[in-house]
Tab-separated table of C-alpha atoms in Angstrom:
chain	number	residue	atom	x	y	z
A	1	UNK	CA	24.931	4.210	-12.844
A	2	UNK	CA	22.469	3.787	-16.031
A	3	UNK	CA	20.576	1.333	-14.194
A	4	UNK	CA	20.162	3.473	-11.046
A	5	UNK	CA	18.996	6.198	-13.278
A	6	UNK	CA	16.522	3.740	-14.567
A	7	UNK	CA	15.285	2.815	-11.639
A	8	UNK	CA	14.748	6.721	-10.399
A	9	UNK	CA	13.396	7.160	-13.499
A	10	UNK	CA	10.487	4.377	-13.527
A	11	UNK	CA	10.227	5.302	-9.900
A	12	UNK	CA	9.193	8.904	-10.327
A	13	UNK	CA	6.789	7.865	-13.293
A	14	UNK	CA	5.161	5.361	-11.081
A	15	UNK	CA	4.449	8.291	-8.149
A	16	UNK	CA	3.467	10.863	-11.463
A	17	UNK	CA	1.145	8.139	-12.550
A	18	UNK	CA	0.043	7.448	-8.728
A	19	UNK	CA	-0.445	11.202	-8.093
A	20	UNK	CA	-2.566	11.924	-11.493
A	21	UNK	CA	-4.704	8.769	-10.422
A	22	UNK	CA	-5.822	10.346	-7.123
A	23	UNK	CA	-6.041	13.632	-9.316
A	24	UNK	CA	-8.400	11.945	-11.776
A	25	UNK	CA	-10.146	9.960	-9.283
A	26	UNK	CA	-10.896	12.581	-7.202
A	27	UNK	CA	-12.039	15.001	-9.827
A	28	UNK	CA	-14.232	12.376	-11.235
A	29	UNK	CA	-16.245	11.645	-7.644
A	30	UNK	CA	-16.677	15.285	-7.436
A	31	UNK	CA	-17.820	15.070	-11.292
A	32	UNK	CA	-15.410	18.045	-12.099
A	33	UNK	CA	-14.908	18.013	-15.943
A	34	UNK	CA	-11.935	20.507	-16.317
A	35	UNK	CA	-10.069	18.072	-14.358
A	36	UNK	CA	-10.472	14.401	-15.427
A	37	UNK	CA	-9.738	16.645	-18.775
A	38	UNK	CA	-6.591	17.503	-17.445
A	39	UNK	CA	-5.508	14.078	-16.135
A	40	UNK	CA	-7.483	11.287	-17.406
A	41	UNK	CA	-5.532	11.851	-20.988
A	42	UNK	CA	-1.870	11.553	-19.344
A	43	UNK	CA	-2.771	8.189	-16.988
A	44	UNK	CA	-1.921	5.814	-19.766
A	45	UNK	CA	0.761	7.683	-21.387
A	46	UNK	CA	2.501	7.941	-18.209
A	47	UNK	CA	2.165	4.312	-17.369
A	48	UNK	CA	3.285	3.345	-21.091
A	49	UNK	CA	6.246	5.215	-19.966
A	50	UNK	CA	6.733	2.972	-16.803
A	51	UNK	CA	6.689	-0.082	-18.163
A	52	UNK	CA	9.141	1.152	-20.899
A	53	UNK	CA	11.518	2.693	-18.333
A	54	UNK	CA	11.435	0.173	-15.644
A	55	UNK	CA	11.752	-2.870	-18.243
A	56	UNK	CA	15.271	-1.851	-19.417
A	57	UNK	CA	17.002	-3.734	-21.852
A	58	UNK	CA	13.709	-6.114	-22.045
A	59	UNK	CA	11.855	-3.615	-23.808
A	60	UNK	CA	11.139	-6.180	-26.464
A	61	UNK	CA	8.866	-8.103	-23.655
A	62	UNK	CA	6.571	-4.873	-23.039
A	63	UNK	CA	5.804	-3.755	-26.641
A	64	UNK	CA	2.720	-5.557	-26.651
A	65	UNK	CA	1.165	-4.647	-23.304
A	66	UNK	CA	2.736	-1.370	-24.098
A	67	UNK	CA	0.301	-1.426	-27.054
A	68	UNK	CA	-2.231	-1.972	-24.745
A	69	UNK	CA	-1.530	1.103	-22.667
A	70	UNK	CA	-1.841	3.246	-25.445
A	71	UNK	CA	-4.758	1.861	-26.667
A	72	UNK	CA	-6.443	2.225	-23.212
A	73	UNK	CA	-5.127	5.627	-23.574
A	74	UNK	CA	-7.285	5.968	-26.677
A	75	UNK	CA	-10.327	4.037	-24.682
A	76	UNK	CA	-9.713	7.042	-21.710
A	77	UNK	CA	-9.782	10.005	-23.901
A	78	UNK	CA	-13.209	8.593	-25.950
A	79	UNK	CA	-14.828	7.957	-22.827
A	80	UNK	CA	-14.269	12.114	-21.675
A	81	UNK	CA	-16.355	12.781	-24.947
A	82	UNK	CA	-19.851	13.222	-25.031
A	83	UNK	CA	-22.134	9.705	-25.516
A	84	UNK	CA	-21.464	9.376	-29.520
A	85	UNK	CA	-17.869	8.237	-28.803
A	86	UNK	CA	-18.702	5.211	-25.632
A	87	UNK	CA	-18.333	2.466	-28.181
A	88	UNK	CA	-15.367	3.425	-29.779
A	89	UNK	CA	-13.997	4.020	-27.011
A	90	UNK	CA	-15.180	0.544	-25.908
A	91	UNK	CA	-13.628	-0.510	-28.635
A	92	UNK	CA	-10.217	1.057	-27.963
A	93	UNK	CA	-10.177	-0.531	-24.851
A	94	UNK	CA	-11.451	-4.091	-26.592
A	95	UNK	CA	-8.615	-4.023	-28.280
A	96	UNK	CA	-5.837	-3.086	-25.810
A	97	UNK	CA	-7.310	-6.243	-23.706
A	98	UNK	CA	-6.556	-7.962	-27.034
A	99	UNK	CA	-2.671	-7.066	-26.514
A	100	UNK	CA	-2.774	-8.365	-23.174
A	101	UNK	CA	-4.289	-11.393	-24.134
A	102	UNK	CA	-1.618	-11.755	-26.836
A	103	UNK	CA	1.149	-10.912	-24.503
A	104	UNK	CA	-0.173	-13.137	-21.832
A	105	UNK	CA	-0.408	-15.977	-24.024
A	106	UNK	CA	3.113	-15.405	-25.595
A	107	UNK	CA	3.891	-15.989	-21.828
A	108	UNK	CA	2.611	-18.860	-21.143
A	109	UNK	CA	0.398	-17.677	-18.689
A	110	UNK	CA	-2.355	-20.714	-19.997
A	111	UNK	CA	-0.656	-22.520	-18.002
A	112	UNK	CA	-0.991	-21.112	-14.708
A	113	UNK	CA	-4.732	-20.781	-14.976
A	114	UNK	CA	-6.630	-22.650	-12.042
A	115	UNK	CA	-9.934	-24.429	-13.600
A	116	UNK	CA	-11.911	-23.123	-10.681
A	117	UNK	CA	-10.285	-19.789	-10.977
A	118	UNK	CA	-11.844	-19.418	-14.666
A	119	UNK	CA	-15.080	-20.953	-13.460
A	120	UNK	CA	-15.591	-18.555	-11.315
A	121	UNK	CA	-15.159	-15.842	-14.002
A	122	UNK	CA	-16.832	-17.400	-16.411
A	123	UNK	CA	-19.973	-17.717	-13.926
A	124	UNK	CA	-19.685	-14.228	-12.993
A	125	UNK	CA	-19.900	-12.764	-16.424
A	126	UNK	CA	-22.883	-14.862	-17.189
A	127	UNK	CA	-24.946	-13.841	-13.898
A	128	UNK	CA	-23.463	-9.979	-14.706
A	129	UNK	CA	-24.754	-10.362	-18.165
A	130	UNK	CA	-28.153	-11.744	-17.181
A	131	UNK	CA	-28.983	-8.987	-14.177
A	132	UNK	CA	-28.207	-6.074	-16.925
A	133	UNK	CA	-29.684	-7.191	-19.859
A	134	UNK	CA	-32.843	-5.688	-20.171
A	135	UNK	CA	-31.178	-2.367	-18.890
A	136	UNK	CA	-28.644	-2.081	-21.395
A	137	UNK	CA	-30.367	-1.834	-24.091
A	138	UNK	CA	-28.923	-1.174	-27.902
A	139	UNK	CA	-25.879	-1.586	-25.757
A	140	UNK	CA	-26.397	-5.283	-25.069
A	141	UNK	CA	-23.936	-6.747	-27.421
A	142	UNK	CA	-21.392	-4.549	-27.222
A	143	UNK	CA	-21.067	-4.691	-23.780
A	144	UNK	CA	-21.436	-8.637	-23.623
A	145	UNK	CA	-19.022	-8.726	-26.202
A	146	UNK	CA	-16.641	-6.640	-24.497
A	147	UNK	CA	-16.676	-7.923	-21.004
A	148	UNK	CA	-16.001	-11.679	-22.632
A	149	UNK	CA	-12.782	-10.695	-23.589
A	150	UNK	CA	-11.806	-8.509	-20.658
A	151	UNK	CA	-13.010	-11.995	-18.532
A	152	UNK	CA	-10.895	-13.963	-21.163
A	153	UNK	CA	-8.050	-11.676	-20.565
A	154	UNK	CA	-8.619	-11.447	-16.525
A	155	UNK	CA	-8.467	-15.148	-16.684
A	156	UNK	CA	-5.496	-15.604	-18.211
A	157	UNK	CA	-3.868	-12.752	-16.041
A	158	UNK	CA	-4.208	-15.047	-12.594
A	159	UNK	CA	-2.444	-17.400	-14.633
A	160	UNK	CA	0.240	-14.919	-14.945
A	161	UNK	CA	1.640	-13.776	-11.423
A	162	UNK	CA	-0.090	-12.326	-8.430
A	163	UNK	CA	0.420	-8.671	-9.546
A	164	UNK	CA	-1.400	-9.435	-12.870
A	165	UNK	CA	-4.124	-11.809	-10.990
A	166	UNK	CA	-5.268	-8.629	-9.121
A	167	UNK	CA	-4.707	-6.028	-11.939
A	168	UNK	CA	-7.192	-8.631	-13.946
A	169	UNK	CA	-9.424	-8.548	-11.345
A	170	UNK	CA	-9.954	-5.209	-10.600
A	171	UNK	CA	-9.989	-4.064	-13.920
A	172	UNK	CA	-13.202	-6.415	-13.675
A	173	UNK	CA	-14.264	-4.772	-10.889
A	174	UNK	CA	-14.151	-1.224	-12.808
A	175	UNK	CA	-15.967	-2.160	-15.474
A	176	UNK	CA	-18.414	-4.027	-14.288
A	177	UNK	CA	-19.509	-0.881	-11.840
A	178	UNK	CA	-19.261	1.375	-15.511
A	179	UNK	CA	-22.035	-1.903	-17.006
A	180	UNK	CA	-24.065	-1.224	-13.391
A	181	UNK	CA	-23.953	2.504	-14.344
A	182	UNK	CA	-25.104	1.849	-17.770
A	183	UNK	CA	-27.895	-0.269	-17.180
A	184	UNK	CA	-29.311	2.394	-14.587
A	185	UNK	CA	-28.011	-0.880	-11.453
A	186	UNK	CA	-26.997	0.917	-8.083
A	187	UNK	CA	-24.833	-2.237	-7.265
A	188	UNK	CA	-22.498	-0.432	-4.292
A	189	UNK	CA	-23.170	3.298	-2.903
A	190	UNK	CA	-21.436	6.049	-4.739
A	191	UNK	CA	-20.385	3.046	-7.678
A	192	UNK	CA	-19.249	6.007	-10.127
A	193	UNK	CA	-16.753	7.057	-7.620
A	194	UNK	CA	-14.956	3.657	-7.143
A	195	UNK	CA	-14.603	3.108	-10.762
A	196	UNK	CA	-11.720	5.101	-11.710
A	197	UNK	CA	-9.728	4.009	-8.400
A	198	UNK	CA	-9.787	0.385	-9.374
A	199	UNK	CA	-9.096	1.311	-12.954
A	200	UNK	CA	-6.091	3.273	-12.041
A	201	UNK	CA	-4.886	0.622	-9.787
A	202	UNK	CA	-5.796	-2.201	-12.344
A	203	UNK	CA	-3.422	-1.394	-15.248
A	204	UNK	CA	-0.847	-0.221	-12.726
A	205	UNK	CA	-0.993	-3.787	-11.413
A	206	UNK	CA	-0.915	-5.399	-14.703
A	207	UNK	CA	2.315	-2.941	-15.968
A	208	UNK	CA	3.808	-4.706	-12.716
A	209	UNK	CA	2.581	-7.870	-13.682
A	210	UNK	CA	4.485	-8.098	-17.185
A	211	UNK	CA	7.505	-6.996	-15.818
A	212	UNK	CA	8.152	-9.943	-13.816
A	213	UNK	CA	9.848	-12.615	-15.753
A	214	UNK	CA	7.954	-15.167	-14.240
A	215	UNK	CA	5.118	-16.828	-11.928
A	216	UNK	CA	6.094	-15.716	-8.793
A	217	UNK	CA	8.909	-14.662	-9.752
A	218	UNK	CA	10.664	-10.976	-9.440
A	219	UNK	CA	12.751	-9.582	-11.927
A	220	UNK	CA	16.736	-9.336	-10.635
């Protein structure tokens, strides 16, 4: 019976989380302040929740991308504030990539890495880097600094299962569009409005991704 209530639990946090993503996403297309206010600060403590919930007795396995959460939490909240607080908040979110990287590795995900797989995000960052440069600005190292580890941590994600392949990847996506956005680079129409969908769907993939045991592999 426990378990059952488990599951009903992490399955009405997963449809709260779902519902204040559309919430947030939509309020942030229609650049309407009160309400990525009123959601954007409860995403990540609602997913923490999740992963807590739906990993049961294993809750041991999700303390450090639970870490992460709430340090993206941090990065979310920042990022509402006025332009003063972007690199802490970059930082924030620097470091919760750092917890999946350390989670990831405690995995073993190393070793599920395709060569071609990392050469293609390793080529990507450096051609990303290159085409923004000169329209970043002061913010040149930071962001190149940043978006190394996020592609270190993306990296070792597709090494992880699919679920944390495509949460890695999309979470690439997002920020990539918020570098575009920074360095004045209209890479897709309406960019601004596509980055908190793949960002919302990006660390739901990646809670889903360290909840499976293994490669491949659902938990029982």
């Amino acid at each position: 019976m426990s378990r059952l209530t488990g599951r009903a639990r992490a399955r009405a946090l997963a449809g709260l989380y779902a519902a204040l993503g559309i919430a947030n996403s939509a309020a942030a297309a229609n650049r309407f302040r009160t309400g990525e206010w009123a959601t954007k600060p409860l995403l990540m403590p609602v997913l923490t929740a999740f992963a807590l919930v739906a990993a049961g007795d294993r809750k041991q396995d999700v303390r450090l991308p639970a870490a992460g959460m709430v340090l993206s939490g941090l990065g979310d909240t920042a990022l509402l504030g006025s332009e003063s607080w972007f690199v802490p908040g970059m930082g924030a979110f620097a470091a919760a990539h750092a917890c999946y990287i350390a989670a990831l590795a405690r995995d073993g995900a190393a070793r599920g890495v395709r060569p071609r797989v990392a050469a293609c995000y390793a080529a990507a960052w450096a051609v990303l880097i290159a085409v923004l440069w000169r329209g970043l600005g002061s913010l040149r190292v930071p962001v190149a600094a940043y978006s190394l580890l996020l592609v270190a941590m993306a990296v070792l994600a597709s090494g992880r299962n699919r679920e944390a392949a495509a949460g890695g990847a999309l979470f690439v996506v997002s920020d990539a569009l918020i570098a575009c956005g920074l360095a004045g680079v209209n890479a897709v129409p309406r960019q601004e409005s596509a980055v908190m969908p793949t960002y919302v769907a990006a660390q739901f993939l990646l809670a889903a991704g360290f909840l499976r045991s293994q490669r491949g592999t659902a938990e029982p």
